[in-house]
């Protein structure tokens, strides 16, 4: 690794100063470069000669050049007996680099292009994958119609999807979990796909996946579980599609496993009915067209068990459709449903 610092112009040519990292000074193990804890050596010329120059710390480099700009930083990966002319160290195979908490893998022939990420990644048409330590960071960086690939793991995030993207796990719902309090995933855009995630929240009121007045949504192959904890006025709902202010079209909710959705006792004026899938509000007037709910597995949708009244108990629904036209329902096995025309 080398750092080139802008130290001025001499005889109309750059007179920048370059320092190289000395691998043998690295205290963190052969396969990790710790630039801040290791030692550096100044070049005498552009050929990388370091004759007569002592080893200094990175803080010494900074002190010697306070206020100057770094022109370039190079990280050379390889193997051999010398890392540069006059060097005193050896660099062995390097197959990974961790930068800002994100791990990049290197493959022979692929240069320094990261091929897998421990967090979320985006691969645009040019094939240069970008890695992000959080899913929301990847969402914020994505262009419309791009795919965000989510690596296996648990992500403690509330996600706000505000552009037309595909959010897809690389290892399936069994290995990829989004866990948060409140509503876990809020959709604020048309043309969103959510594919292959486990979505969970069992601490407060909230919904697994929520969209209000947006169309062209595809929610598939997800596990939505442990939404709501049953305390007073807690609302638990798995997937909620609202059409209260604008018409909604082309909604697909397919091949999801929705389980353990729980609402509590109502003590105020708001409804706290539990639902695995809820479409529209009872007060909504906008149209919902081309709605497809298919091949979902629904179980353990729970409401408070107090006697039903206008001020206490609430319902528990498998599929709740509050307003729609041209209805068609088909079930392979008994399933709790409710339809309000």
Short mmCIF file of C-alpha atoms in Angstrom, two decimals:
data_model
loop_
_atom_site.label_atom_id
_atom_site.label_comp_id
_atom_site.label_asym_id
_atom_site.label_seq_id
_atom_site.Cartn_x
_atom_site.Cartn_y
_atom_site.Cartn_z
CA UNK A 1 0.00 0.00 0.00
CA UNK A 2 1.30 3.47 -0.87
CA UNK A 3 0.10 7.02 -0.16
CA UNK A 4 1.07 9.90 -2.47
CA UNK A 5 0.88 13.39 -0.95
CA UNK A 6 0.72 16.68 -2.85
CA UNK A 7 3.88 18.48 -1.74
CA UNK A 8 4.20 20.92 -4.61
CA UNK A 9 5.79 21.55 -8.03
CA UNK A 10 9.55 21.75 -8.76
CA UNK A 11 10.82 22.74 -12.23
CA UNK A 12 7.30 22.49 -13.66
CA UNK A 13 7.00 18.87 -12.52
CA UNK A 14 5.20 17.23 -9.65
CA UNK A 15 7.29 16.86 -6.53
CA UNK A 16 4.81 14.74 -4.60
CA UNK A 17 5.96 12.66 -1.65
CA UNK A 18 5.13 8.95 -1.46
CA UNK A 19 5.15 6.63 1.55
CA UNK A 20 4.80 2.85 1.45
CA UNK A 21 3.35 0.59 4.09
CA UNK A 22 5.80 -2.01 5.44
CA UNK A 23 4.00 -5.37 5.72
CA UNK A 24 6.47 -6.85 8.22
CA UNK A 25 5.47 -4.13 10.70
CA UNK A 26 1.84 -5.15 10.52
CA UNK A 27 0.65 -6.22 14.01
CA UNK A 28 -2.70 -7.71 13.04
CA UNK A 29 -1.76 -10.94 11.24
CA UNK A 30 -0.56 -11.80 7.77
CA UNK A 31 -3.93 -11.46 6.07
CA UNK A 32 -4.98 -8.06 7.43
CA UNK A 33 -3.29 -4.73 6.69
CA UNK A 34 -3.64 -2.38 9.67
CA UNK A 35 -2.40 0.85 8.12
CA UNK A 36 -2.88 2.89 11.27
CA UNK A 37 -0.96 0.53 13.59
CA UNK A 38 1.78 -0.51 11.14
CA UNK A 39 4.81 1.46 9.95
CA UNK A 40 5.57 3.44 6.79
CA UNK A 41 8.69 4.29 4.78
CA UNK A 42 9.32 7.31 2.55
CA UNK A 43 10.33 6.90 -1.10
CA UNK A 44 13.42 8.72 -2.34
CA UNK A 45 12.19 8.71 -5.94
CA UNK A 46 9.40 7.44 -8.20
CA UNK A 47 11.13 4.05 -8.45
CA UNK A 48 10.29 3.33 -4.85
CA UNK A 49 13.82 3.39 -3.42
CA UNK A 50 13.73 3.73 0.39
CA UNK A 51 17.47 3.60 1.13
CA UNK A 52 18.39 5.38 4.37
CA UNK A 53 14.81 6.19 5.36
CA UNK A 54 13.58 5.10 8.77
CA UNK A 55 10.27 3.45 9.57
CA UNK A 56 7.66 5.90 10.89
CA UNK A 57 4.04 5.69 11.98
CA UNK A 58 1.06 6.91 9.98
CA UNK A 59 0.54 9.66 12.56
CA UNK A 60 4.12 10.83 11.86
CA UNK A 61 3.28 11.01 8.15
CA UNK A 62 0.21 13.11 8.93
CA UNK A 63 2.17 15.44 11.23
CA UNK A 64 4.84 16.00 8.59
CA UNK A 65 2.28 16.99 5.97
CA UNK A 66 -0.52 18.67 7.94
CA UNK A 67 -3.04 20.39 5.68
CA UNK A 68 -1.82 18.79 2.43
CA UNK A 69 -3.99 16.70 0.15
CA UNK A 70 -3.55 13.00 -0.54
CA UNK A 71 -3.31 12.64 -4.32
CA UNK A 72 -3.54 8.86 -4.60
CA UNK A 73 -3.67 5.75 -2.47
CA UNK A 74 -2.67 2.40 -3.97
CA UNK A 75 -3.31 -1.08 -2.59
CA UNK A 76 -1.27 -3.68 -4.46
CA UNK A 77 -2.30 -7.28 -3.84
CA UNK A 78 -0.10 -10.23 -4.76
CA UNK A 79 2.70 -12.47 -3.51
CA UNK A 80 6.50 -12.54 -3.59
CA UNK A 81 9.65 -11.76 -1.66
CA UNK A 82 9.53 -7.99 -1.95
CA UNK A 83 6.64 -5.53 -2.01
CA UNK A 84 8.70 -2.88 -3.87
CA UNK A 85 12.30 -1.93 -4.67
CA UNK A 86 14.34 -1.68 -1.52
CA UNK A 87 11.49 -3.04 0.57
CA UNK A 88 11.95 -5.23 3.61
CA UNK A 89 8.66 -7.10 3.72
CA UNK A 90 6.73 -9.89 2.06
CA UNK A 91 3.12 -9.86 0.93
CA UNK A 92 1.39 -13.26 0.73
CA UNK A 93 -1.93 -14.09 -0.90
CA UNK A 94 -4.71 -11.64 -0.14
CA UNK A 95 -8.22 -12.88 -0.90
CA UNK A 96 -10.33 -10.43 1.11
CA UNK A 97 -10.27 -6.82 2.23
CA UNK A 98 -12.51 -5.27 4.88
CA UNK A 99 -13.23 -1.56 4.44
CA UNK A 100 -15.72 0.25 6.66
CA UNK A 101 -17.17 -3.00 7.97
CA UNK A 102 -17.85 -4.37 4.46
CA UNK A 103 -15.85 -7.39 3.28
CA UNK A 104 -14.80 -7.58 -0.38
CA UNK A 105 -13.74 -10.88 -1.96
CA UNK A 106 -11.20 -10.99 -4.79
CA UNK A 107 -11.18 -13.58 -7.55
CA UNK A 108 -8.31 -14.32 -9.94
CA UNK A 109 -8.99 -12.46 -13.17
CA UNK A 110 -11.54 -10.14 -11.62
CA UNK A 111 -9.14 -7.41 -10.50
CA UNK A 112 -10.39 -5.59 -7.44
CA UNK A 113 -14.08 -5.98 -8.21
CA UNK A 114 -15.94 -7.26 -5.13
CA UNK A 115 -17.86 -10.43 -5.94
CA UNK A 116 -19.75 -10.90 -2.69
CA UNK A 117 -20.70 -8.78 0.30
CA UNK A 118 -21.49 -9.43 3.92
CA UNK A 119 -24.24 -6.78 3.87
CA UNK A 120 -26.28 -5.56 0.91
CA UNK A 121 -24.98 -5.04 -2.61
CA UNK A 122 -25.98 -3.49 -5.93
CA UNK A 123 -24.69 -4.74 -9.27
CA UNK A 124 -25.53 -2.27 -12.07
CA UNK A 125 -25.36 -3.22 -15.77
CA UNK A 126 -21.60 -2.56 -15.95
CA UNK A 127 -21.03 -5.36 -13.42
CA UNK A 128 -19.13 -3.30 -10.82
CA UNK A 129 -20.71 -4.50 -7.59
CA UNK A 130 -20.98 -1.97 -4.75
CA UNK A 131 -21.27 -3.23 -1.17
CA UNK A 132 -23.07 -1.60 1.76
CA UNK A 133 -23.04 -2.47 5.46
CA UNK A 134 -26.78 -1.71 5.83
CA UNK A 135 -29.74 -2.41 3.60
CA UNK A 136 -31.03 1.16 3.90
CA UNK A 137 -27.70 2.51 2.66
CA UNK A 138 -28.04 0.32 -0.43
CA UNK A 139 -31.63 1.50 -0.97
CA UNK A 140 -30.55 5.13 -0.71
CA UNK A 141 -27.80 4.55 -3.29
CA UNK A 142 -29.84 2.51 -5.76
CA UNK A 143 -31.06 3.79 -9.10
CA UNK A 144 -34.62 2.98 -10.22
CA UNK A 145 -35.17 -0.64 -11.29
CA UNK A 146 -31.92 -1.90 -9.76
CA UNK A 147 -31.73 -5.05 -7.62
CA UNK A 148 -30.37 -4.98 -4.08
CA UNK A 149 -28.98 -8.38 -3.08
CA UNK A 150 -29.08 -9.00 0.68
CA UNK A 151 -26.56 -11.46 2.11
CA UNK A 152 -27.47 -13.93 4.84
CA UNK A 153 -27.69 -12.45 8.33
CA UNK A 154 -29.93 -10.48 10.69
CA UNK A 155 -30.42 -6.77 10.00
CA UNK A 156 -31.88 -4.60 12.77
CA UNK A 157 -33.32 -1.92 10.52
CA UNK A 158 -36.58 -0.19 9.68
CA UNK A 159 -36.54 0.05 5.89
CA UNK A 160 -38.03 2.86 3.82
CA UNK A 161 -38.19 1.93 0.13
CA UNK A 162 -38.73 5.17 -1.77
CA UNK A 163 -37.84 4.06 -5.31
CA UNK A 164 -38.72 1.24 -7.72
CA UNK A 165 -36.26 -1.49 -6.77
CA UNK A 166 -36.07 -5.22 -6.13
CA UNK A 167 -34.99 -6.21 -2.62
CA UNK A 168 -33.92 -9.86 -2.73
CA UNK A 169 -32.04 -12.18 -0.39
CA UNK A 170 -29.18 -14.24 -1.74
CA UNK A 171 -29.76 -17.14 0.68
CA UNK A 172 -33.54 -17.23 1.14
CA UNK A 173 -35.87 -16.22 3.95
CA UNK A 174 -34.60 -18.92 6.32
CA UNK A 175 -31.19 -17.23 6.43
CA UNK A 176 -32.00 -13.53 5.99
CA UNK A 177 -33.93 -11.61 8.65
CA UNK A 178 -35.05 -7.98 8.92
CA UNK A 179 -35.89 -7.31 12.58
CA UNK A 180 -37.17 -4.00 13.92
CA UNK A 181 -39.75 -2.35 16.15
CA UNK A 182 -42.74 -0.62 14.60
CA UNK A 183 -43.42 -1.19 10.92
CA UNK A 184 -40.46 -3.11 9.53
CA UNK A 185 -40.64 -2.32 5.79
CA UNK A 186 -42.50 0.73 4.47
CA UNK A 187 -43.00 1.00 0.70
CA UNK A 188 -43.18 4.57 -0.60
CA UNK A 189 -42.87 3.96 -4.34
CA UNK A 190 -44.44 2.12 -7.25
CA UNK A 191 -42.73 -0.89 -8.78
CA UNK A 192 -41.21 -2.52 -5.69
CA UNK A 193 -40.36 -6.23 -5.33
CA UNK A 194 -39.61 -7.82 -1.93
CA UNK A 195 -38.37 -11.37 -2.35
CA UNK A 196 -37.13 -14.00 0.08
CA UNK A 197 -36.79 -12.23 3.45
CA UNK A 198 -37.89 -12.99 7.00
CA UNK A 199 -39.61 -9.93 8.47
CA UNK A 200 -40.19 -9.83 12.22
CA UNK A 201 -41.23 -7.50 15.04
CA UNK A 202 -42.60 -8.73 18.36
CA UNK A 203 -42.00 -5.71 20.56
CA UNK A 204 -44.56 -3.04 19.64
CA UNK A 205 -47.42 -2.18 17.35
CA UNK A 206 -46.56 -2.33 13.72
CA UNK A 207 -46.78 -4.12 10.43
CA UNK A 208 -44.42 -6.38 8.59
CA UNK A 209 -44.71 -4.78 5.14
CA UNK A 210 -46.82 -1.66 4.54
CA UNK A 211 -47.70 0.32 1.39
CA UNK A 212 -50.20 3.16 1.06
CA UNK A 213 -51.51 4.16 -2.40
CA UNK A 214 -48.73 2.52 -4.46
CA UNK A 215 -49.04 0.12 -7.39
CA UNK A 216 -47.05 -2.58 -9.20
CA UNK A 217 -45.94 -4.33 -6.02
CA UNK A 218 -44.68 -7.91 -5.80
CA UNK A 219 -44.30 -9.41 -2.31
CA UNK A 220 -43.20 -13.02 -2.60
CA UNK A 221 -41.33 -15.88 -0.94
CA UNK A 222 -41.11 -14.11 2.42
CA UNK A 223 -41.63 -15.29 5.99
CA UNK A 224 -43.49 -12.69 8.05
CA UNK A 225 -43.62 -13.70 11.68
CA UNK A 226 -43.88 -12.46 15.27
CA UNK A 227 -45.58 -9.17 14.48
CA UNK A 228 -47.13 -7.59 17.61
CA UNK A 229 -46.83 -8.78 21.20
CA UNK A 230 -50.47 -8.79 22.38
CA UNK A 231 -50.23 -5.87 24.80
CA UNK A 232 -53.03 -3.30 25.08
CA UNK A 233 -53.66 -1.35 21.85
CA UNK A 234 -50.90 -3.20 20.01
CA UNK A 235 -51.75 -3.73 16.33
CA UNK A 236 -50.20 -6.70 14.58
CA UNK A 237 -50.55 -7.09 10.79
CA UNK A 238 -48.36 -8.96 8.34
CA UNK A 239 -48.80 -7.37 4.89
CA UNK A 240 -50.91 -4.21 4.53
CA UNK A 241 -51.85 -2.60 1.20
CA UNK A 242 -53.83 0.64 1.56
CA UNK A 243 -55.80 2.46 -1.14
CA UNK A 244 -57.29 5.31 0.83
CA UNK A 245 -56.37 8.31 -1.35
CA UNK A 246 -55.31 6.97 -4.77
CA UNK A 247 -56.25 3.96 -6.92
CA UNK A 248 -53.98 0.95 -6.56
CA UNK A 249 -53.26 -1.53 -9.36
CA UNK A 250 -51.25 -4.71 -9.92
CA UNK A 251 -50.58 -6.09 -6.44
CA UNK A 252 -49.13 -9.60 -6.10
CA UNK A 253 -48.78 -11.25 -2.68
CA UNK A 254 -47.64 -14.81 -3.36
CA UNK A 255 -45.85 -17.76 -1.77
CA UNK A 256 -45.38 -16.09 1.61
CA UNK A 257 -45.46 -17.79 5.01
CA UNK A 258 -47.26 -15.53 7.50
CA UNK A 259 -47.50 -16.69 11.10
CA UNK A 260 -47.84 -15.52 14.71
CA UNK A 261 -49.47 -12.14 14.09
CA UNK A 262 -50.92 -10.79 17.35
CA UNK A 263 -53.00 -7.79 18.40
CA UNK A 264 -53.92 -6.74 21.92
CA UNK A 265 -56.87 -5.40 23.86
CA UNK A 266 -58.35 -2.15 22.55
CA UNK A 267 -58.51 0.55 25.21
CA UNK A 268 -58.87 3.57 22.89
CA UNK A 269 -60.80 4.39 19.73
CA UNK A 270 -58.49 2.84 17.13
CA UNK A 271 -59.02 -0.59 15.64
CA UNK A 272 -56.45 -3.19 16.67
CA UNK A 273 -57.68 -6.17 14.67
CA UNK A 274 -54.94 -8.62 13.72
CA UNK A 275 -54.53 -9.69 10.08
CA UNK A 276 -52.06 -11.72 8.07
CA UNK A 277 -52.91 -9.83 4.86
CA UNK A 278 -55.02 -6.66 4.93
CA UNK A 279 -56.00 -4.79 1.77
CA UNK A 280 -57.65 -1.37 1.89
CA UNK A 281 -59.10 0.44 4.89
CA UNK A 282 -62.80 0.25 5.68
CA UNK A 283 -62.96 4.04 5.18
CA UNK A 284 -61.11 3.99 1.86
CA UNK A 285 -62.88 4.79 -1.42
CA UNK A 286 -60.13 4.40 -4.05
CA UNK A 287 -60.20 1.42 -6.41
CA UNK A 288 -58.01 -1.68 -6.07
CA UNK A 289 -57.55 -3.57 -9.34
CA UNK A 290 -55.55 -6.63 -10.40
CA UNK A 291 -55.03 -7.88 -6.87
CA UNK A 292 -53.54 -11.38 -6.65
CA UNK A 293 -53.16 -13.18 -3.31
CA UNK A 294 -52.04 -16.73 -3.98
CA UNK A 295 -50.18 -19.70 -2.48
CA UNK A 296 -49.64 -18.07 0.91
CA UNK A 297 -49.48 -20.14 4.11
CA UNK A 298 -51.18 -18.41 7.05
CA UNK A 299 -51.33 -19.59 10.67
CA UNK A 300 -51.62 -18.36 14.26
CA UNK A 301 -53.30 -15.01 13.70
CA UNK A 302 -54.32 -13.94 17.21
CA UNK A 303 -56.59 -11.29 18.71
CA UNK A 304 -57.18 -10.45 22.34
CA UNK A 305 -59.43 -13.09 23.90
CA UNK A 306 -61.61 -10.71 25.94
CA UNK A 307 -65.36 -10.85 25.18
CA UNK A 308 -66.23 -8.95 22.03
CA UNK A 309 -67.52 -5.39 22.57
CA UNK A 310 -67.23 -1.96 21.03
CA UNK A 311 -64.46 -1.04 23.44
CA UNK A 312 -62.46 -4.22 24.02
CA UNK A 313 -61.92 -7.31 21.91
CA UNK A 314 -61.01 -7.20 18.21
CA UNK A 315 -60.94 -9.67 15.34
CA UNK A 316 -58.22 -11.83 13.84
CA UNK A 317 -58.22 -12.30 10.07
CA UNK A 318 -56.28 -14.43 7.65
CA UNK A 319 -57.10 -12.29 4.59
CA UNK A 320 -59.02 -9.04 5.12
CA UNK A 321 -60.21 -7.15 2.02
CA UNK A 322 -62.05 -3.98 2.97
CA UNK A 323 -63.18 -2.76 -0.46
CA UNK A 324 -62.83 -4.22 -3.94
CA UNK A 325 -64.82 -5.22 -7.01
CA UNK A 326 -65.00 -8.40 -9.12
CA UNK A 327 -64.05 -10.65 -6.23
CA UNK A 328 -62.88 -14.24 -6.63
CA UNK A 329 -61.76 -16.43 -3.74
CA UNK A 330 -60.41 -19.96 -3.90
CA UNK A 331 -58.88 -21.87 -0.99
CA UNK A 332 -57.32 -25.30 -0.82
CA UNK A 333 -57.96 -25.65 2.90
CA UNK A 334 -60.01 -23.79 5.55
CA UNK A 335 -58.68 -20.32 6.18
CA UNK A 336 -60.01 -17.43 8.25
CA UNK A 337 -61.17 -14.64 5.92
CA UNK A 338 -63.30 -11.55 6.02
CA UNK A 339 -64.70 -9.44 3.20
CA UNK A 340 -66.40 -6.07 3.64
CA UNK A 341 -68.06 -4.77 0.45
#
